Coordinates of C-alpha atoms in Angstrom, one line a residue:
Chain A
M1 CA -4.4 14.7 38.0
K2 CA -3.7 12.9 41.2
P3 CA -0.1 11.7 40.6
A4 CA 0.6 15.3 39.5
A5 CA -0.4 16.5 42.8
L6 CA 1.8 14.3 44.8
G7 CA 5.1 16.1 45.9
P8 CA 8.2 13.8 45.5
D9 CA 8.9 13.2 49.0
K10 CA 5.3 12.0 49.6
K11 CA 5.6 9.7 46.7
L12 CA 8.8 8.0 48.2
R13 CA 6.9 7.2 51.3
E14 CA 4.1 5.3 49.4
R15 CA 4.8 1.7 49.6
S16 CA 1.2 0.2 48.9
G17 CA 0.6 -1.5 45.5
S18 CA -1.5 1.2 44.1
G19 CA 1.0 3.9 45.3
S20 CA 3.9 2.2 43.5
W21 CA 1.6 2.1 40.4
Y22 CA 1.1 5.9 40.6
K23 CA 4.7 6.2 40.9
E24 CA 5.8 4.1 37.8
I25 CA 3.0 6.2 36.0
W26 CA 4.3 9.3 37.3
K27 CA 7.8 8.3 36.3
H28 CA 6.9 8.0 32.9
R29 CA 5.0 11.0 32.5
M30 CA 6.8 12.5 29.7
T31 CA 6.2 9.2 27.6
Y32 CA 2.7 9.5 28.1
T33 CA 2.9 12.7 26.5
L34 CA 4.5 11.4 23.6
L35 CA 1.5 8.9 23.1
I36 CA -1.0 11.6 23.0
P37 CA -1.0 12.8 19.4
G38 CA -1.0 9.3 18.2
L39 CA -3.6 8.3 20.7
I40 CA -5.8 11.3 19.5
W41 CA -5.5 10.2 16.2
L42 CA -6.5 6.4 16.9
I43 CA -9.4 7.6 18.8
L44 CA -11.0 10.0 16.4
F45 CA -10.3 8.3 13.1
A46 CA -10.0 4.4 14.1
Y47 CA -11.9 3.7 17.4
L48 CA -15.0 6.3 16.9
P49 CA -15.8 4.3 13.4
M50 CA -15.5 1.3 15.2
G51 CA -18.3 2.5 17.4
G52 CA -19.9 3.7 14.6
L53 CA -20.3 0.1 13.4
S54 CA -23.3 0.1 15.8
L55 CA -25.3 1.6 12.8
A56 CA -25.3 -1.9 11.4
F57 CA -28.0 -2.8 14.4
K58 CA -29.7 0.6 14.2
H59 CA -31.8 2.2 11.8
Y60 CA -29.9 5.2 10.8
K61 CA -32.0 8.7 10.9
A62 CA -29.8 11.3 9.6
N63 CA -31.3 13.9 12.0
E64 CA -30.6 11.9 15.1
G65 CA -27.0 10.9 14.1
I66 CA -25.0 7.6 15.0
W67 CA -25.7 7.5 18.5
G68 CA -29.4 8.8 18.5
S69 CA -30.8 6.6 16.0
P70 CA -33.0 3.6 17.3
W71 CA -31.9 0.0 17.8
V72 CA -33.4 -2.5 15.8
G73 CA -31.1 -5.8 16.4
F74 CA -30.4 -7.9 13.4
E75 CA -33.0 -6.6 11.2
N76 CA -30.3 -5.1 8.8
F77 CA -28.7 -8.1 8.7
K78 CA -31.8 -10.0 7.1
Y79 CA -32.1 -7.6 4.5
V80 CA -28.2 -8.0 3.5
F81 CA -28.4 -11.7 3.4
R82 CA -31.6 -11.5 1.3
D83 CA -30.0 -9.3 -1.2
P84 CA -28.9 -11.7 -4.1
T85 CA -26.5 -9.0 -5.4
F86 CA -24.8 -8.9 -1.9
M87 CA -24.1 -12.8 -2.0
Q88 CA -23.1 -12.5 -5.7
A89 CA -20.4 -9.9 -4.7
V90 CA -19.1 -12.0 -1.6
W91 CA -18.7 -15.1 -4.1
R92 CA -17.2 -12.9 -6.6
T93 CA -14.6 -11.3 -4.5
L94 CA -13.6 -14.6 -2.9
Y95 CA -13.5 -16.1 -6.5
I96 CA -11.3 -13.4 -8.0
N97 CA -9.1 -13.0 -5.1
I98 CA -8.4 -16.6 -4.3
I99 CA -7.7 -17.3 -8.0
K100 CA -5.5 -14.1 -8.2
L101 CA -3.6 -14.9 -5.1
V102 CA -2.8 -18.5 -6.1
I103 CA -1.5 -17.5 -9.6
T104 CA 0.4 -14.3 -8.6
F105 CA 1.9 -15.4 -5.4
P106 CA 4.8 -17.5 -6.9
F107 CA 6.1 -14.8 -9.2
P108 CA 7.9 -12.5 -6.6
I109 CA 9.7 -15.6 -4.9
L110 CA 10.8 -16.7 -8.7
L111 CA 11.9 -13.0 -9.5
A112 CA 13.8 -12.8 -5.9
L113 CA 15.4 -16.1 -6.7
L114 CA 16.7 -15.0 -10.3
L115 CA 17.7 -11.5 -9.0
N116 CA 19.6 -13.2 -6.2
E117 CA 21.7 -15.5 -8.9
L118 CA 22.5 -12.2 -10.9
R119 CA 26.2 -11.7 -10.3
M120 CA 26.7 -8.0 -11.3
R121 CA 25.9 -5.9 -8.3
K122 CA 25.3 -2.9 -10.2
M123 CA 22.7 -4.6 -12.8
K124 CA 20.9 -6.0 -9.7
K125 CA 20.4 -2.4 -8.3
L126 CA 19.3 -1.1 -11.8
Y127 CA 16.7 -4.0 -12.1
Q128 CA 15.4 -3.7 -8.6
T129 CA 14.7 0.1 -9.2
V130 CA 12.9 -0.7 -12.5
F131 CA 10.8 -3.7 -11.1
T132 CA 9.8 -1.9 -8.0
F133 CA 8.7 1.1 -9.5
P134 CA 5.3 0.3 -10.8
Q135 CA 4.2 -0.4 -7.4
F136 CA 4.7 3.1 -6.1
L137 CA 2.2 4.4 -9.1
S138 CA -1.4 4.5 -8.2
W139 CA -3.8 2.2 -9.8
I140 CA -5.2 5.0 -11.4
I141 CA -1.9 5.9 -13.1
V142 CA -1.2 2.2 -13.8
S143 CA -4.8 2.2 -15.5
G144 CA -4.2 4.9 -17.6
I145 CA -0.9 2.9 -18.7
V146 CA -2.9 -0.4 -18.9
I147 CA -5.7 1.3 -21.1
N148 CA -3.1 2.6 -23.3
V149 CA -1.3 -0.8 -23.7
L150 CA -4.3 -3.3 -23.8
S151 CA -7.0 -1.2 -25.6
Y152 CA -8.5 -2.3 -29.0
D153 CA -6.1 0.0 -30.8
G154 CA -3.3 -0.1 -28.2
L155 CA 0.3 -1.0 -28.2
L156 CA -0.3 -5.0 -27.6
N157 CA -3.2 -5.4 -30.0
S158 CA -1.2 -3.2 -32.7
A159 CA 1.6 -5.5 -32.3
L160 CA -0.5 -8.8 -32.5
A161 CA -2.2 -7.4 -35.6
M162 CA 1.2 -6.8 -37.3
L163 CA 2.4 -10.2 -36.4
G164 CA -1.0 -11.5 -38.1
L165 CA -2.4 -12.9 -34.7
P166 CA -5.9 -12.5 -33.6
T167 CA -6.4 -9.2 -31.6
I168 CA -7.9 -9.5 -28.0
N169 CA -10.3 -7.5 -26.4
F170 CA -8.6 -7.3 -22.8
L171 CA -10.5 -4.6 -21.4
G172 CA -14.3 -4.7 -22.8
S173 CA -14.7 -8.4 -22.3
E174 CA -16.1 -10.3 -19.1
K175 CA -14.3 -13.2 -20.1
M176 CA -10.8 -11.4 -20.2
F177 CA -11.5 -9.5 -17.0
L178 CA -9.9 -11.7 -14.6
P179 CA -7.0 -12.8 -16.7
M180 CA -6.5 -9.0 -17.3
L181 CA -6.9 -8.5 -13.5
I182 CA -3.8 -11.1 -13.0
I183 CA -1.7 -9.9 -15.8
T184 CA -1.6 -6.4 -14.5
D185 CA -1.3 -7.2 -10.9
I186 CA 1.9 -9.2 -11.7
W187 CA 3.2 -6.4 -13.9
K188 CA 2.9 -3.8 -10.8
S189 CA 3.4 -5.6 -7.8
T190 CA 6.0 -8.5 -8.7
G191 CA 9.1 -6.3 -8.2
W192 CA 7.9 -4.9 -4.7
G193 CA 7.2 -8.4 -3.5
A194 CA 10.4 -9.6 -4.5
I195 CA 12.3 -7.2 -2.3
I196 CA 11.0 -8.6 0.7
F197 CA 12.2 -12.3 -0.3
L198 CA 15.4 -10.7 -1.5
A199 CA 15.7 -9.3 2.1
A200 CA 15.2 -12.9 3.4
I201 CA 17.7 -14.3 1.1
S202 CA 20.1 -11.8 2.2
G203 CA 19.7 -12.7 5.8
I204 CA 20.6 -16.4 5.0
D205 CA 24.0 -17.5 6.8
Q206 CA 26.8 -17.4 3.8
D207 CA 28.6 -20.3 5.6
Q208 CA 25.8 -22.6 4.5
Y209 CA 26.7 -21.8 0.7
E210 CA 30.4 -22.0 1.5
S211 CA 30.3 -25.6 2.9
A212 CA 27.9 -26.4 0.2
Q213 CA 30.2 -25.6 -2.6
I214 CA 32.9 -27.2 -0.6
D215 CA 30.8 -30.4 -0.9
G216 CA 30.2 -29.7 -4.7
A217 CA 26.9 -28.5 -4.8
S218 CA 25.6 -27.1 -8.0
R219 CA 24.0 -23.6 -8.0
M220 CA 20.8 -25.4 -8.8
Q221 CA 21.2 -27.6 -5.9
Q222 CA 22.2 -24.5 -3.6
I223 CA 18.8 -23.0 -4.7
F224 CA 16.7 -25.9 -4.0
K225 CA 18.5 -27.1 -0.9
I226 CA 19.7 -23.7 0.9
T227 CA 17.9 -20.5 -0.5
L228 CA 14.3 -22.0 -0.6
P229 CA 14.1 -24.0 2.5
N230 CA 15.5 -20.7 4.4
I231 CA 12.8 -18.5 3.1
I232 CA 9.9 -20.7 4.0
P233 CA 9.0 -18.6 7.3
T234 CA 8.9 -15.5 5.2
V235 CA 6.9 -17.0 2.3
T236 CA 4.4 -18.3 5.1
V237 CA 4.2 -14.9 6.5
M238 CA 3.6 -13.1 3.3
F239 CA 0.9 -15.6 2.4
I240 CA -1.1 -15.1 5.5
L241 CA -0.9 -11.6 4.9
N242 CA -2.6 -12.2 1.6
V243 CA -5.3 -14.4 2.9
G244 CA -6.1 -12.0 5.6
G245 CA -6.9 -9.5 2.9
L246 CA -8.9 -11.5 0.6
M247 CA -12.1 -10.0 1.2
S248 CA -10.9 -6.5 0.4
A249 CA -7.9 -6.9 -1.9
G250 CA -7.8 -5.4 -5.3
F251 CA -10.4 -2.9 -4.8
D252 CA -8.1 -0.2 -6.4
Q253 CA -7.3 -2.2 -9.2
I254 CA -10.6 -3.3 -9.8
F255 CA -12.6 0.0 -9.6
N256 CA -10.2 1.7 -11.9
L257 CA -9.9 -1.1 -14.5
A258 CA -13.7 -1.8 -14.9
N259 CA -15.9 -0.1 -17.3
A260 CA -19.5 -0.1 -18.6
A261 CA -18.5 -3.6 -20.4
T262 CA -17.3 -5.3 -17.3
Q263 CA -19.7 -3.7 -14.8
N264 CA -21.2 -7.0 -14.0
V265 CA -18.1 -9.2 -13.4
S266 CA -16.3 -6.3 -11.5
Q267 CA -18.7 -5.8 -8.7
V268 CA -16.9 -7.0 -5.8
L269 CA -17.7 -6.5 -2.3
D270 CA -16.1 -3.3 -1.8
V271 CA -17.3 -2.0 -5.2
Y272 CA -20.8 -2.9 -3.9
I273 CA -20.4 -1.1 -0.9
Y274 CA -19.3 2.0 -2.3
R275 CA -22.0 1.6 -5.0
I276 CA -25.0 1.1 -2.2
T277 CA -23.5 3.7 0.0
F278 CA -22.7 6.6 -2.1
Q279 CA -24.5 6.0 -5.6
S280 CA -27.6 4.2 -5.6
S281 CA -28.8 4.6 -2.2
T282 CA -28.2 6.1 1.1
D283 CA -29.1 3.5 3.5
F284 CA -26.2 3.8 5.8
S285 CA -27.4 1.1 8.2
F286 CA -27.5 -1.2 5.5
S287 CA -24.2 -0.6 3.9
T288 CA -22.6 -0.6 7.7
A289 CA -24.0 -4.0 8.2
V290 CA -22.3 -5.1 4.9
S291 CA -19.0 -3.4 6.1
L292 CA -19.1 -5.2 9.4
F293 CA -19.7 -8.4 7.8
R294 CA -16.5 -7.8 5.5
S295 CA -14.3 -6.4 8.4
L296 CA -15.6 -9.5 10.2
V297 CA -14.7 -12.3 7.6
N298 CA -11.3 -10.5 7.1
M299 CA -10.3 -10.6 10.6
I300 CA -11.4 -14.2 10.9
L301 CA -9.6 -15.3 7.7
L302 CA -6.3 -13.5 9.3
L303 CA -6.6 -15.1 12.7
A304 CA -7.2 -18.4 11.0
A305 CA -4.5 -18.2 8.7
D306 CA -2.0 -17.1 11.6
R307 CA -3.2 -19.9 13.7
V308 CA -2.7 -22.4 10.7
A309 CA 0.9 -20.9 10.0
K310 CA 1.8 -21.6 13.9
M311 CA 0.8 -25.0 13.8
M312 CA 2.9 -25.7 10.7
G313 CA 5.6 -24.4 12.7
G314 CA 6.0 -21.0 11.2
D315 CA 6.3 -17.8 13.1
G316 CA 2.9 -16.5 12.6
L317 CA 2.0 -12.9 12.6
F318 CA 1.7 -12.2 16.1
R319 CA 3.8 -13.5 18.7
Chain B
M1 CA 40.9 -6.3 -2.5
S2 CA 43.2 -9.4 -2.3
V3 CA 42.4 -12.3 -4.6
K4 CA 41.4 -14.2 -1.9
A5 CA 38.9 -11.6 -0.3
V6 CA 37.2 -11.6 -3.6
K7 CA 37.2 -15.6 -4.0
Q8 CA 35.2 -16.0 -0.6
H9 CA 32.4 -14.1 -2.0
K10 CA 29.7 -16.3 -3.6
Y11 CA 28.8 -14.2 -6.4
R12 CA 32.3 -13.6 -7.7
V13 CA 33.7 -17.0 -7.8
G14 CA 34.1 -18.5 -11.1
K15 CA 33.6 -17.6 -14.7
M16 CA 29.9 -16.9 -16.3
T17 CA 28.1 -20.0 -17.2
F18 CA 25.2 -20.7 -19.6
L19 CA 23.0 -20.1 -16.5
D20 CA 24.2 -16.9 -16.0
Y21 CA 23.6 -15.5 -19.7
F22 CA 20.1 -17.3 -19.5
L23 CA 19.4 -15.2 -16.5
M24 CA 20.5 -11.9 -18.0
A25 CA 18.2 -12.7 -21.1
V26 CA 15.3 -13.4 -18.9
L27 CA 15.8 -10.5 -16.6
A28 CA 16.3 -8.1 -19.5
V29 CA 13.0 -9.3 -21.3
L30 CA 11.3 -8.6 -17.8
A31 CA 12.7 -5.2 -17.4
L32 CA 11.7 -4.5 -21.1
M33 CA 8.1 -5.6 -20.1
I34 CA 8.0 -2.8 -17.6
I35 CA 9.9 -0.1 -19.4
I36 CA 8.1 -0.3 -22.9
P37 CA 4.7 0.6 -21.9
F38 CA 6.2 3.8 -20.2
L39 CA 8.2 4.6 -23.1
N40 CA 4.9 4.2 -25.1
V41 CA 3.2 6.4 -22.9
I42 CA 5.8 9.0 -23.1
A43 CA 6.1 8.9 -26.8
I44 CA 2.2 9.1 -27.4
S45 CA 2.3 12.2 -25.0
L46 CA 4.8 14.1 -27.3
S47 CA 3.1 13.0 -30.6
P48 CA 0.4 14.6 -32.4
Q49 CA -2.8 12.9 -32.5
K50 CA -2.4 11.6 -36.1
D51 CA 0.9 10.2 -35.5
Y52 CA -0.8 7.9 -32.9
A53 CA -3.5 6.8 -35.3
D54 CA -0.9 5.6 -37.6
N55 CA 1.2 4.0 -35.3
P56 CA 0.1 3.3 -31.8
M57 CA 3.2 1.1 -31.2
M58 CA 5.8 4.0 -31.3
L59 CA 8.3 4.0 -28.6
F60 CA 9.9 7.3 -29.6
P61 CA 7.8 10.6 -31.1
R62 CA 8.6 10.9 -34.8
H63 CA 7.5 14.7 -34.6
P64 CA 8.0 15.7 -31.1
T65 CA 5.7 18.4 -30.0
L66 CA 4.3 19.7 -26.7
D67 CA 0.8 20.4 -27.9
A68 CA -0.8 17.8 -25.4
Y69 CA 1.0 19.5 -22.5
K70 CA -0.2 23.0 -23.5
A71 CA -3.6 21.8 -24.0
L72 CA -3.5 20.1 -20.5
L73 CA -2.1 23.3 -19.1
N74 CA -4.8 25.3 -20.9
D75 CA -7.5 23.0 -19.3
G76 CA -6.4 23.8 -15.9
R77 CA -7.8 21.0 -14.1
I78 CA -4.6 19.2 -13.6
V79 CA -3.0 22.2 -12.5
T80 CA -5.6 22.5 -9.7
G81 CA -5.2 18.9 -8.9
F82 CA -1.5 19.3 -8.4
L83 CA -1.8 22.2 -6.3
N84 CA -4.5 20.4 -4.1
T85 CA -2.2 17.5 -3.7
L86 CA 0.9 19.8 -2.9
K87 CA -1.1 21.2 -0.1
I88 CA -2.1 17.9 1.4
L89 CA 1.8 16.9 1.2
V90 CA 3.0 19.9 2.8
V91 CA 0.8 19.7 5.9
G92 CA 0.2 15.9 5.7
L93 CA 4.0 15.0 5.7
P94 CA 5.2 16.5 8.9
L95 CA 2.1 15.8 10.6
S96 CA 2.2 12.0 9.9
L97 CA 6.0 11.9 10.9
F98 CA 5.2 13.5 13.9
L99 CA 2.4 11.3 14.9
T100 CA 4.4 8.4 13.8
S101 CA 7.6 9.0 15.3
T102 CA 6.2 10.3 18.7
M103 CA 4.2 7.1 19.3
A104 CA 6.8 4.8 17.7
Y105 CA 9.4 6.3 20.1
A106 CA 7.2 6.1 23.3
L107 CA 6.4 2.4 22.5
S108 CA 10.0 1.4 21.6
R109 CA 11.5 2.3 24.8
N110 CA 11.5 0.9 28.3
K111 CA 8.4 -0.5 30.0
F112 CA 5.9 1.8 31.3
P113 CA 2.3 0.7 32.7
G114 CA -0.1 0.4 29.9
K115 CA 2.3 -0.2 27.1
K116 CA 1.0 -3.4 26.0
G117 CA -2.5 -2.2 25.9
I118 CA -1.5 0.7 23.9
F119 CA 0.2 -1.4 21.2
F120 CA -2.6 -3.7 21.2
L121 CA -4.9 -0.7 20.3
V122 CA -2.5 0.1 17.3
L123 CA -2.2 -3.6 16.2
F124 CA -5.9 -4.0 16.3
T125 CA -6.6 -1.3 13.5
M126 CA -4.6 -3.4 11.2
I127 CA -6.7 -6.5 11.8
F128 CA -10.2 -4.5 12.1
N129 CA -11.9 -1.0 11.1
G130 CA -15.2 0.5 11.1
G131 CA -15.3 1.0 7.3
I132 CA -16.1 4.0 5.1
V133 CA -19.6 4.7 6.4
P134 CA -18.9 5.4 9.9
L135 CA -15.7 7.2 9.0
Y136 CA -17.8 9.4 6.9
L137 CA -20.1 10.2 9.4
V138 CA -17.4 10.8 12.1
M139 CA -15.8 13.1 9.5
K140 CA -19.2 14.8 9.2
S141 CA -19.8 15.4 12.7
L142 CA -16.3 16.8 13.0
H143 CA -17.3 19.4 10.2
L144 CA -14.1 18.2 8.3
T145 CA -16.3 17.0 5.1
G146 CA -15.5 19.1 2.4
S147 CA -12.2 20.3 3.6
L148 CA -8.7 19.0 2.5
W149 CA -8.2 18.4 6.3
S150 CA -10.3 15.2 5.8
V151 CA -7.9 13.9 3.4
I152 CA -4.7 14.8 5.3
L153 CA -6.1 13.6 8.9
V154 CA -7.1 10.1 7.5
G155 CA -3.9 9.5 5.7
S156 CA -1.7 10.7 8.4
F157 CA -1.2 7.8 10.6
S158 CA -0.8 4.0 9.6
A159 CA -0.1 1.4 12.0
F160 CA 2.2 -0.3 9.7
N161 CA 4.3 2.4 9.3
M162 CA 4.6 2.8 13.2
I163 CA 5.4 -0.5 13.7
L164 CA 8.2 -0.4 11.2
M165 CA 9.5 2.8 12.7
M166 CA 9.2 1.2 16.1
N167 CA 11.3 -1.8 15.3
Y168 CA 13.8 0.3 14.1
F169 CA 14.1 2.5 17.1
Q170 CA 14.2 -0.7 19.3
G171 CA 17.4 -1.6 17.4
L172 CA 19.1 1.5 18.6
P173 CA 21.4 1.2 21.6
E174 CA 19.6 1.9 24.9
S175 CA 23.1 3.6 26.4
L176 CA 22.6 6.6 24.2
M177 CA 19.5 7.6 25.7
E178 CA 20.3 6.5 29.1
S179 CA 23.2 8.9 29.1
A180 CA 21.2 11.6 27.7
R181 CA 18.7 11.0 30.6
L182 CA 21.5 11.4 33.2
D183 CA 22.3 14.6 31.5
G184 CA 18.8 15.8 32.1
A185 CA 17.4 15.5 28.9
G186 CA 13.7 14.8 28.7
E187 CA 12.2 12.2 26.3
W188 CA 11.0 14.9 23.7
K189 CA 14.5 16.2 23.7
I190 CA 16.0 12.6 23.2
L191 CA 13.6 12.0 20.4
F192 CA 14.2 15.0 18.5
S193 CA 18.1 15.4 19.1
I194 CA 19.3 11.7 19.4
V195 CA 16.9 9.3 18.0
L196 CA 15.7 11.0 14.8
P197 CA 19.1 12.1 13.9
L198 CA 20.1 8.3 14.2
A199 CA 17.1 7.1 12.2
A200 CA 17.7 8.6 8.7
P201 CA 16.9 5.2 6.9
I202 CA 13.7 4.5 8.6
M203 CA 12.6 8.1 8.3
A204 CA 13.3 8.2 4.5
T205 CA 11.3 4.9 4.2
I206 CA 8.4 6.2 6.1
T207 CA 8.3 9.4 4.4
L208 CA 8.3 7.7 1.2
F209 CA 5.4 5.6 2.2
Y210 CA 3.5 8.4 3.6
G211 CA 4.3 10.8 0.7
V212 CA 3.4 8.0 -2.0
G213 CA 0.1 7.3 0.2
F214 CA -0.7 10.9 0.0
W215 CA 0.3 11.5 -3.7
N216 CA -1.6 8.4 -4.8
G217 CA -4.7 9.0 -2.6
W218 CA -8.1 9.5 -4.2
Y219 CA -10.6 7.5 -2.3
D220 CA -11.0 9.6 0.5
A221 CA -10.9 12.6 -1.6
M222 CA -13.9 11.0 -3.7
I223 CA -16.1 10.7 -0.8
F224 CA -15.3 13.7 1.7
L225 CA -14.7 16.1 -0.8
R226 CA -17.5 17.1 -3.1
K227 CA -16.2 20.4 -4.8
A228 CA -14.4 19.9 -8.1
D229 CA -11.8 22.4 -7.5
M230 CA -10.7 21.1 -4.1
L231 CA -10.1 17.4 -5.8
P232 CA -6.4 16.3 -5.7
L233 CA -4.5 15.2 -8.6
Q234 CA -5.5 11.4 -8.7
N235 CA -9.2 12.2 -8.7
V236 CA -8.6 14.5 -11.5
L237 CA -6.5 12.1 -13.5
R238 CA -9.3 9.6 -12.7
T239 CA -11.8 11.8 -14.6
I240 CA -9.5 12.1 -17.5
I241 CA -8.4 8.5 -17.8
V242 CA -10.8 6.1 -16.5
E243 CA -14.2 8.1 -16.7
S244 CA -13.4 9.2 -20.2
S245 CA -12.6 5.7 -21.1
T246 CA -15.8 3.7 -20.4
N247 CA -15.9 2.7 -23.9
V248 CA -12.5 1.9 -24.9
S249 CA -13.6 -1.5 -26.2
N250 CA -15.4 0.0 -28.9
A251 CA -14.3 0.8 -32.1
S252 CA -15.8 4.2 -31.8
S253 CA -13.3 5.6 -29.6
V254 CA -13.0 8.7 -31.9
D255 CA -16.6 9.5 -30.9
A256 CA -15.9 8.9 -27.1
L257 CA -12.8 11.2 -27.7
N258 CA -14.6 13.9 -28.8
K259 CA -16.9 14.0 -26.2
S260 CA -14.7 13.8 -23.2
G261 CA -12.4 16.6 -25.0
F262 CA -9.3 14.7 -23.9
S263 CA -7.1 13.5 -26.8
T264 CA -5.0 10.2 -26.1
G265 CA -1.9 12.5 -26.4
M266 CA -3.4 14.6 -23.2
K267 CA -4.2 11.6 -21.5
M268 CA -1.1 10.2 -21.7
A269 CA 0.6 13.6 -20.8
S270 CA -1.7 13.6 -18.0
V271 CA -0.4 10.1 -16.8
F272 CA 3.2 11.4 -17.3
V273 CA 3.1 14.3 -15.0
S274 CA 1.3 12.5 -12.3
M275 CA 4.3 10.2 -12.1
V276 CA 7.3 12.5 -12.7
P277 CA 7.5 13.3 -9.0
I278 CA 7.7 9.7 -8.0
M279 CA 10.2 9.1 -10.8
C280 CA 12.2 11.9 -9.3
F281 CA 12.2 10.7 -5.6
F282 CA 12.0 7.0 -5.9
P283 CA 15.6 6.4 -6.9
M284 CA 16.9 8.7 -4.2
L285 CA 14.8 6.8 -1.3
Q286 CA 14.8 3.4 -2.7
K287 CA 18.4 2.5 -1.4
H288 CA 17.0 3.5 2.2
F289 CA 13.8 1.4 2.1
A290 CA 15.3 -1.9 1.4
K291 CA 17.0 -1.7 4.7
G292 CA 14.1 0.1 6.4
V293 CA 11.7 -2.8 5.2
L294 CA 14.3 -5.3 6.1
T295 CA 14.6 -4.1 9.7
G296 CA 11.0 -4.0 10.2
A297 CA 8.5 -5.8 8.2
I298 CA 9.6 -9.4 8.6
K299 CA 9.7 -9.9 12.4
T300 CA 6.5 -7.8 13.6

């Protein structure tokens, strides 16, 4: 390398712009060596696959590889958009995830407010542990629990039957699929979501509460006039993050909770991509085109939501 | 503690009101909604199949037995899965911490040419990715498919974790590193002997995140690994739980049970053994990650 060849004396003598640039690089040579392992990873497992997206514009031939296959322009996309199951999967993904987002989003905020109002510190810690725990289990483990609790002869239906109430076919009916996704998502994720909001609440200046108390504000007034307004920026950021993932959210959950009876209503975009790629066909160009579409829509959603958040005066995701 | 000091704290002021009791009741009900399903799973795993058929609502085993666990051990698949996941963890965790902390430290320290560009390269992977097919083909051309390395390598770096760690490092006082530099320490030495020892909370958090990621991972394994004896725990569990329960809705679950060869007790036993490690490590690490996430997640 050039900079390495320069001795310290010669380096000092160089005054031109490019010379000082080399000098800067040479000065930080140790820092660059720290970056190498991470960069190798990024190139191999993030950027090479991104280059592989060129397959969406090619006709993939296994013996030619990604780079050798011939270009076909937008040919693959024509087939993608003509495929009715693709369009169905897109709308279903958006439908499921938007409804899920709207219904589940307030729960972590509510739980954070509840926990924050709890006076006993020890109980607060204990509750946090209990509520956060399910988030760290895989959807496979959780679906084992869910199948056990919600199946036809499981915990909940047995309890309903005992109380003389009608039993509900949670797992095997198309109609109950979305409500079941929402319930299980709230069960698994609310506690973890609340941690972020609790962190935001703990960052609120205590003086505000004290002066409010002196002014005689009730606890309810304190919640609505101090706590909630103060965590709005965090709420916005969390909402943006969720909007940005609308096209890919919930795959693990849906893939593991779906069964033969709910096959039709569970075919969201990611399930569709998995099936056309590794189960029904191996037309890699076609499924890459679908993937690319999904990634682009996700990116646009995220950036748009970020822009909206900034326009509303929030922090946004990227500064 | 003086009376005055106590009085200044918001949550210890005043006596318990109706609101407080209402709050306690609501939280207790919510907690039970989390705990009862777990108790039910454990009770079923410890009961004979007949007890379950009689009373699926049980929260404590009436005739405790380890039969389900023995049957699971004899089947052997879950043991193989456990061992494979352990292999992934033993190699993957140190590797992921190495990859993440070196890059996070480099990017958190003083300005160097190209810093912004490299940070953008990391950030961009959070917004956009190549998707599963190109990744699969890259893996194949690197001859990593069919090897545990594929799962280890894919899981060993996350932009999100890197940024969390970077934000934490940025909060450390620069003077510490400056004085080490004056003493002639190189950047690698500073990272390992000064920064990392000071970074216990974030290291614990990130270890938990990667550890849980490796422990819960199944999708990469499903795609990259084809041999059954190579599959990690979650994939084995998936076979036991999800794939043998495709007809849970039918009343003919007894038939399905006979076909799959796994009793409800065995299924619940496998669910339980898969979450034991998380149950063990989670409370220990929990006190750290609230702090770790707090420092990093909100202000990216």
